[in-house]
């Protein structure tokens, strides 16, 4: 099929050869199977097929094996004979080894170009899930984003959000009247979760320059789509950060890309490995968001392929939209396993040649039960398929080879240097510094006025005391003789002689009357 990707099949023990039609590749898909059944090889050959057809790919390298896509396989590889034998068995006549154009990315900035976004672009819903916030705390985070817009405080990195939360705490009385209760306890809880996020390496995700989506949709000089590989082996230590980042990337693609209808081939194919991490403990609002993206993003030319151990890891509403399926072996050791195996088999279009449930249980490593969309988007009949061998190296490249590929990348130097332009942290820090300076100036002026007033008061008191003492002294000197005479007179009046004089005067008065 000239306009499709060869998956495998054929041979006496298998059904018809299976092809993934490019015009239906944006109808999404699923690669499932237990550990060690061949999911990684299937992912690798699909990436090769899309790249060869000029379709860029984005995938996460969870186990560190997919970097081998950048290097051609070789005849010296221990599985060389097995690969060539399988190619002959399934009629893969033009099988050959070749390398593919690869761009390496890394949220931690160690094994690829740094990947960043801003806090504002992440948004409160995804950020709340990333930090595992409660409903009340998520409400305060929504207020923070609202204030960021209203107050002109751009949120680019985590220190911007921290500074805004501090400002909200200082002004919570006024803000609570406008937006509802803002408690110190909730703000403190968000700040503690931010600290945990920083310790997990989350501070490297937020900042500038932010990832340009166009850089994920590049082709090389030969027209082959570049395979974007996100180093996720260390990132899996923070599974919530990993899942939230990939969901953010899907959301950005959904919001930014224009409608293209039903293109002849996808503009980008997105592989989401360890898909169960996206839905574990996810709130309904987030699950609804993923469902919306999966349903509508295909009209923008993007195909999404979930990779997980069991189809049951994906919610039923989303699973029903995954038209292209590769189901590797599932093990049924418990009653729950058997039930999930039965449900997985029921999602396929029946093939009278074999029992699908038995086939899913019995297929070996490198084999799968497949179903690809056919004309008018109708699901194909389930087929037992022997997956074709990869053309690129199976296994990782050496660190020196990876570094050389990163240095030779067309994006080398674009994202490595961190930028820190004026944002909420700088604006609020300047406001605080200006307020502190104004307060210091006002305090100094108040101290100066108090000093002047005190000196003036002291001067007046000092002058008044000198005048009072001089007048008193003069008064005492001028009135000393009169004071002595008065005292003598009063002393005589209060004595025997004084009493006689008083009686004589009073007696004369009464006698006359």
Tab-separated table of N, CA, C and O in Angstrom, residues 29-114:
chain	number	residue	atom	x	y	z
A	29	UNK	N	-5.249	5.555	17.988
A	29	UNK	CA	-4.977	4.126	18.089
A	29	UNK	C	-4.538	3.710	19.472
A	29	UNK	O	-4.383	4.529	20.384
A	30	UNK	N	-4.340	2.413	19.606
A	30	UNK	CA	-3.989	1.819	20.901
A	30	UNK	C	-2.991	0.700	20.684
A	30	UNK	O	-3.165	-0.145	19.797
A	31	UNK	N	-1.921	0.700	21.489
A	31	UNK	CA	-0.969	-0.408	21.525
A	31	UNK	C	-0.976	-0.934	22.953
A	31	UNK	O	-0.623	-0.204	23.888
A	32	UNK	N	-1.412	-2.168	23.144
A	32	UNK	CA	-1.544	-2.709	24.488
A	32	UNK	C	-0.893	-4.080	24.565
A	32	UNK	O	-0.688	-4.757	23.556
A	33	UNK	N	-0.577	-4.482	25.787
A	33	UNK	CA	0.021	-5.801	25.992
A	33	UNK	C	0.812	-5.841	27.279
A	33	UNK	O	1.274	-4.808	27.789
A	34	UNK	N	0.967	-7.037	27.791
A	34	UNK	CA	1.718	-7.220	29.035
A	34	UNK	C	3.196	-6.897	28.821
A	34	UNK	O	3.683	-6.800	27.692
A	35	UNK	N	3.904	-6.708	29.911
A	35	UNK	CA	5.328	-6.401	29.856
A	35	UNK	C	6.091	-7.512	29.126
A	35	UNK	O	5.884	-8.703	29.387
A	36	UNK	N	6.965	-7.129	28.204
A	36	UNK	CA	7.795	-8.089	27.490
A	36	UNK	C	7.148	-8.747	26.298
A	36	UNK	O	7.695	-9.717	25.751
A	37	UNK	N	6.022	-8.236	25.838
A	37	UNK	CA	5.329	-8.866	24.702
A	37	UNK	C	5.626	-8.192	23.365
A	37	UNK	O	5.153	-8.671	22.323
A	38	UNK	N	6.377	-7.072	23.387
A	38	UNK	CA	6.776	-6.458	22.127
A	38	UNK	C	6.180	-5.100	21.831
A	38	UNK	O	6.238	-4.635	20.685
A	39	UNK	N	5.620	-4.415	22.843
A	39	UNK	CA	5.013	-3.102	22.606
A	39	UNK	C	6.039	-2.088	22.110
A	39	UNK	O	5.751	-1.276	21.229
A	40	UNK	N	7.264	-2.121	22.668
A	40	UNK	CA	8.281	-1.137	22.293
A	40	UNK	C	8.675	-1.276	20.831
A	40	UNK	O	8.853	-0.276	20.118
A	41	UNK	N	8.809	-2.520	20.346
A	41	UNK	CA	9.155	-2.729	18.933
A	41	UNK	C	8.030	-2.233	18.036
A	41	UNK	O	8.278	-1.596	16.998
A	42	UNK	N	6.788	-2.487	18.420
A	42	UNK	CA	5.655	-1.984	17.637
A	42	UNK	C	5.669	-0.466	17.586
A	42	UNK	O	5.453	0.141	16.521
A	43	UNK	N	5.939	0.141	18.712
A	43	UNK	CA	6.042	1.600	18.751
A	43	UNK	C	7.161	2.089	17.838
A	43	UNK	O	7.018	3.079	17.108
A	44	UNK	N	8.272	1.375	17.836
A	44	UNK	CA	9.423	1.755	17.017
A	44	UNK	C	9.119	1.650	15.526
A	44	UNK	O	9.434	2.557	14.751
A	45	UNK	N	8.472	0.561	15.114
A	45	UNK	CA	8.214	0.404	13.672
A	45	UNK	C	7.130	1.374	13.182
A	45	UNK	O	7.147	1.812	12.030
A	46	UNK	N	6.202	1.749	14.061
A	46	UNK	CA	5.217	2.757	13.680
A	46	UNK	C	5.876	4.122	13.509
A	46	UNK	O	5.571	4.870	12.565
A	47	UNK	N	6.800	4.453	14.426
A	47	UNK	CA	7.514	5.727	14.305
A	47	UNK	C	8.326	5.755	13.015
A	47	UNK	O	8.376	6.780	12.311
A	48	UNK	N	8.976	4.639	12.684
A	48	UNK	CA	9.732	4.563	11.428
A	48	UNK	C	8.809	4.774	10.221
A	48	UNK	O	9.141	5.518	9.290
A	49	UNK	N	7.658	4.118	10.268
A	49	UNK	CA	6.737	4.213	9.140
A	49	UNK	C	6.214	5.621	8.938
A	49	UNK	O	6.161	6.130	7.802
A	50	UNK	N	5.825	6.286	10.011
A	50	UNK	CA	5.335	7.652	9.902
A	50	UNK	C	6.435	8.587	9.404
A	50	UNK	O	6.202	9.450	8.547
A	51	UNK	N	7.639	8.435	9.950
A	51	UNK	CA	8.746	9.295	9.522
A	51	UNK	C	9.022	9.132	8.029
A	51	UNK	O	9.209	10.121	7.304
A	52	UNK	N	9.061	7.881	7.570
A	52	UNK	CA	9.333	7.625	6.150
A	52	UNK	C	8.274	8.243	5.251
A	52	UNK	O	8.554	8.607	4.096
A	53	UNK	N	7.051	8.392	5.756
A	53	UNK	CA	5.962	8.980	4.983
A	53	UNK	C	5.866	10.497	5.152
A	53	UNK	O	4.894	11.115	4.703
A	54	UNK	N	6.847	11.098	5.820
A	54	UNK	CA	6.856	12.551	5.974
A	54	UNK	C	5.998	13.075	7.101
A	54	UNK	O	5.632	14.255	7.106
A	55	UNK	N	5.680	12.214	8.075
A	55	UNK	CA	4.841	12.626	9.205
A	55	UNK	C	5.704	12.736	10.465
A	55	UNK	O	6.273	11.732	10.909
A	56	UNK	N	5.819	13.913	11.063
A	56	UNK	CA	6.577	14.044	12.318
A	56	UNK	C	5.901	13.271	13.449
A	56	UNK	O	4.687	13.083	13.453
A	57	UNK	N	6.715	12.858	14.403
A	57	UNK	CA	6.240	12.025	15.510
A	57	UNK	C	6.748	12.606	16.818
A	57	UNK	O	7.870	13.124	16.889
A	58	UNK	N	5.926	12.515	17.866
A	58	UNK	CA	6.386	12.830	19.221
A	58	UNK	C	6.110	11.622	20.098
A	58	UNK	O	4.991	11.093	20.119
A	59	UNK	N	7.140	11.185	20.844
A	59	UNK	CA	6.989	10.022	21.724
A	59	UNK	C	7.859	10.197	22.960
A	59	UNK	O	8.863	10.920	22.941
A	60	UNK	N	7.452	9.545	24.031
A	60	UNK	CA	8.223	9.544	25.270
A	60	UNK	C	8.990	8.240	25.372
A	60	UNK	O	8.429	7.160	25.166
A	61	UNK	N	10.281	8.344	25.680
A	61	UNK	CA	11.135	7.167	25.823
A	61	UNK	C	11.196	6.792	27.298
A	61	UNK	O	12.069	7.243	28.038
A	62	UNK	N	10.258	5.971	27.717
A	62	UNK	CA	10.113	5.635	29.127
A	62	UNK	C	11.241	4.734	29.618
A	62	UNK	O	11.745	4.888	30.728
A	63	UNK	N	11.661	3.779	28.797
A	63	UNK	CA	12.691	2.814	29.215
A	63	UNK	C	14.078	3.161	28.693
A	63	UNK	O	15.039	2.452	29.000
A	64	UNK	N	14.216	4.203	27.891
A	64	UNK	CA	15.519	4.592	27.366
A	64	UNK	C	15.947	3.796	26.156
A	64	UNK	O	17.121	3.814	25.786
A	65	UNK	N	14.997	3.081	25.491
A	65	UNK	CA	15.348	2.209	24.368
A	65	UNK	C	15.166	2.861	23.000
A	65	UNK	O	15.767	2.425	22.019
A	66	UNK	N	14.337	3.877	22.910
A	66	UNK	CA	13.925	4.384	21.606
A	66	UNK	C	14.945	5.286	20.928
A	66	UNK	O	14.766	5.645	19.761
A	67	UNK	N	15.998	5.658	21.616
A	67	UNK	CA	17.020	6.498	20.979
A	67	UNK	C	17.688	5.769	19.821
A	67	UNK	O	18.301	6.398	18.946
A	68	UNK	N	17.566	4.428	19.769
A	68	UNK	CA	18.138	3.659	18.668
A	68	UNK	C	17.517	3.991	17.321
A	68	UNK	O	18.067	3.614	16.268
A	69	UNK	N	16.395	4.704	17.295
A	69	UNK	CA	15.795	5.139	16.032
A	69	UNK	C	16.737	6.030	15.243
A	69	UNK	O	16.630	6.135	14.014
A	70	UNK	N	17.668	6.675	15.925
A	70	UNK	CA	18.598	7.589	15.253
A	70	UNK	C	19.763	6.860	14.597
A	70	UNK	O	20.598	7.493	13.936
A	71	UNK	N	19.836	5.527	14.757
A	71	UNK	CA	20.974	4.778	14.229
A	71	UNK	C	20.468	3.542	13.477
A	71	UNK	O	19.531	2.870	13.922
A	72	UNK	N	21.062	3.260	12.356
A	72	UNK	CA	20.648	2.102	11.556
A	72	UNK	C	21.022	0.802	12.261
A	72	UNK	O	22.042	0.714	12.956
A	73	UNK	N	20.157	-0.206	12.102
A	73	UNK	CA	20.512	-1.538	12.596
A	73	UNK	C	21.706	-2.081	11.831
A	73	UNK	O	22.146	-1.512	10.833
A	74	UNK	N	22.227	-3.188	12.275
A	74	UNK	CA	23.419	-3.739	11.631
A	74	UNK	C	23.353	-5.253	11.587
A	74	UNK	O	22.653	-5.895	12.390
A	75	UNK	N	24.116	-5.822	10.651
A	75	UNK	CA	24.150	-7.277	10.495
A	75	UNK	C	24.838	-7.947	11.673
A	75	UNK	O	24.670	-9.152	11.894
A	76	UNK	N	25.598	-7.174	12.442
A	76	UNK	CA	26.293	-7.742	13.594
A	76	UNK	C	25.415	-7.878	14.822
A	76	UNK	O	25.843	-8.440	15.838
A	77	UNK	N	24.192	-7.365	14.757
A	77	UNK	CA	23.287	-7.441	15.894
A	77	UNK	C	22.854	-8.886	16.100
A	77	UNK	O	22.623	-9.633	15.147
A	78	UNK	N	22.696	-9.285	17.365
A	78	UNK	CA	22.429	-10.695	17.664
A	78	UNK	C	21.083	-11.172	17.125
A	78	UNK	O	20.893	-12.363	16.888
A	79	UNK	N	20.139	-10.259	16.896
A	79	UNK	CA	18.840	-10.656	16.358
A	79	UNK	C	18.754	-10.463	14.841
A	79	UNK	O	17.659	-10.525	14.274
A	80	UNK	N	19.897	-10.232	14.210
A	80	UNK	CA	19.891	-9.973	12.768
A	80	UNK	C	19.241	-11.128	11.991
A	80	UNK	O	18.367	-10.905	11.135
A	81	UNK	N	19.636	-12.345	12.286
A	81	UNK	CA	19.087	-13.494	11.559
A	81	UNK	C	17.589	-13.666	11.830
A	81	UNK	O	16.819	-13.985	10.910
A	82	UNK	N	17.182	-13.432	13.070
A	82	UNK	CA	15.758	-13.545	13.396
A	82	UNK	C	14.952	-12.485	12.660
A	82	UNK	O	13.847	-12.758	12.169
A	83	UNK	N	15.506	-11.274	12.547
A	83	UNK	CA	14.811	-10.192	11.861
A	83	UNK	C	14.675	-10.478	10.364
A	83	UNK	O	13.612	-10.287	9.780
A	84	UNK	N	15.768	-10.898	9.761
A	84	UNK	CA	15.711	-11.170	8.314
A	84	UNK	C	14.786	-12.352	8.024
A	84	UNK	O	14.070	-12.360	7.012
A	85	UNK	N	14.790	-13.356	8.898
A	85	UNK	CA	13.904	-14.492	8.724
A	85	UNK	C	12.440	-14.068	8.839
A	85	UNK	O	11.582	-14.492	8.041
A	86	UNK	N	12.156	-13.198	9.806
A	86	UNK	CA	10.782	-12.721	9.969
A	86	UNK	C	10.369	-11.895	8.752
A	86	UNK	O	9.228	-12.009	8.278
A	87	UNK	N	11.281	-11.054	8.249
A	87	UNK	CA	10.954	-10.232	7.083
A	87	UNK	C	10.587	-11.105	5.877
A	87	UNK	O	9.640	-10.813	5.135
A	88	UNK	N	11.339	-12.176	5.678
A	88	UNK	CA	11.047	-13.085	4.573
A	88	UNK	C	9.709	-13.789	4.788
A	88	UNK	O	8.923	-13.973	3.851
A	89	UNK	N	9.433	-14.160	6.029
A	89	UNK	CA	8.227	-14.907	6.336
A	89	UNK	C	6.971	-14.111	6.049
A	89	UNK	O	5.954	-14.647	5.597
A	90	UNK	N	7.014	-12.804	6.313
A	90	UNK	CA	5.822	-11.968	6.135
A	90	UNK	C	5.834	-11.220	4.802
A	90	UNK	O	4.969	-10.379	4.550
A	91	UNK	N	6.820	-11.508	3.969
A	91	UNK	CA	6.862	-10.882	2.660
A	91	UNK	C	7.340	-9.444	2.667
A	91	UNK	O	6.979	-8.664	1.777
A	92	UNK	N	8.186	-9.095	3.642
A	92	UNK	CA	8.735	-7.735	3.715
A	92	UNK	C	10.008	-7.713	2.861
A	92	UNK	O	11.127	-7.724	3.360
A	93	UNK	N	9.803	-7.647	1.547
A	93	UNK	CA	10.912	-7.851	0.608
A	93	UNK	C	11.914	-6.701	0.583
A	93	UNK	O	13.102	-6.916	0.315
A	94	UNK	N	11.474	-5.471	0.845
A	94	UNK	CA	12.389	-4.329	0.789
A	94	UNK	C	12.944	-3.973	2.173
A	94	UNK	O	13.299	-2.833	2.445
A	95	UNK	N	13.002	-4.971	3.050
A	95	UNK	CA	13.538	-4.736	4.392
A	95	UNK	C	15.028	-4.404	4.317
A	95	UNK	O	15.805	-5.101	3.673
A	96	UNK	N	15.402	-3.336	4.991
A	96	UNK	CA	16.811	-2.914	5.057
A	96	UNK	C	17.007	-2.094	6.323
A	96	UNK	O	16.045	-1.628	6.939
A	97	UNK	N	18.268	-1.918	6.684
A	97	UNK	CA	18.585	-1.134	7.880
A	97	UNK	C	18.766	0.337	7.486
A	97	UNK	O	19.400	0.658	6.476
A	98	UNK	N	18.241	1.224	8.308
A	98	UNK	CA	18.434	2.652	8.083
A	98	UNK	C	18.168	3.428	9.363
A	98	UNK	O	17.450	2.961	10.255
A	99	UNK	N	18.774	4.600	9.435
A	99	UNK	CA	18.557	5.512	10.562
A	99	UNK	C	17.478	6.517	10.186
A	99	UNK	O	17.172	6.727	9.013
A	100	UNK	N	16.904	7.172	11.201
A	100	UNK	CA	15.841	8.144	10.985
A	100	UNK	C	16.188	9.452	11.689
A	100	UNK	O	16.924	9.464	12.693
A	101	UNK	N	15.672	10.576	11.171
A	101	UNK	CA	15.982	11.875	11.800
A	101	UNK	C	15.302	11.992	13.161
A	101	UNK	O	14.086	11.820	13.272
A	102	UNK	N	16.101	12.258	14.182
A	102	UNK	CA	15.606	12.278	15.558
A	102	UNK	C	15.978	13.601	16.211
A	102	UNK	O	17.080	14.118	16.018
A	103	UNK	N	15.061	14.148	16.994
A	103	UNK	CA	15.322	15.302	17.856
A	103	UNK	C	15.086	14.874	19.296
A	103	UNK	O	14.006	14.363	19.630
A	104	UNK	N	16.093	15.054	20.130
A	104	UNK	CA	15.998	14.639	21.530
A	104	UNK	C	15.559	15.817	22.400
A	104	UNK	O	16.057	16.936	22.261
A	105	UNK	N	14.627	15.536	23.321
A	105	UNK	CA	14.130	16.526	24.279
A	105	UNK	C	14.233	15.970	25.693
A	105	UNK	O	14.231	14.755	25.889
A	106	UNK	N	14.308	16.860	26.665
A	106	UNK	CA	14.390	16.419	28.057
A	106	UNK	C	13.905	17.547	28.965
A	106	UNK	O	14.434	18.659	28.913
A	107	UNK	N	12.898	17.267	29.792
A	107	UNK	CA	12.420	18.270	30.740
A	107	UNK	C	13.517	18.687	31.716
A	107	UNK	O	13.536	19.831	32.188
A	108	UNK	N	14.428	17.777	32.013
A	108	UNK	CA	15.511	18.071	32.946
A	108	UNK	C	16.719	18.703	32.257
A	108	UNK	O	17.669	19.110	32.920
A	109	UNK	N	16.689	18.759	30.926
A	109	UNK	CA	17.766	19.404	30.191
A	109	UNK	C	19.067	18.636	30.177
A	109	UNK	O	20.123	19.223	29.922
A	110	UNK	N	19.030	17.319	30.405
A	110	UNK	CA	20.258	16.534	30.481
A	110	UNK	C	20.494	15.687	29.237
A	110	UNK	O	21.632	15.562	28.787
A	111	UNK	N	19.443	15.086	28.688
A	111	UNK	CA	19.594	14.164	27.559
A	111	UNK	C	18.953	14.681	26.283
A	111	UNK	O	18.680	13.905	25.367
A	112	UNK	N	18.741	15.983	26.215
A	112	UNK	CA	18.143	16.564	25.025
A	112	UNK	C	17.920	18.047	25.209
A	112	UNK	O	18.289	18.630	26.243
A	113	UNK	N	17.323	18.670	24.211
A	113	UNK	CA	17.019	20.090	24.315
A	113	UNK	C	16.018	20.309	25.456
A	113	UNK	O	15.061	19.544	25.604
A	114	UNK	N	16.212	21.362	26.260
A	114	UNK	CA	15.256	21.618	27.345
A	114	UNK	C	13.850	21.884	26.802
A	114	UNK	O	13.680	22.516	25.765
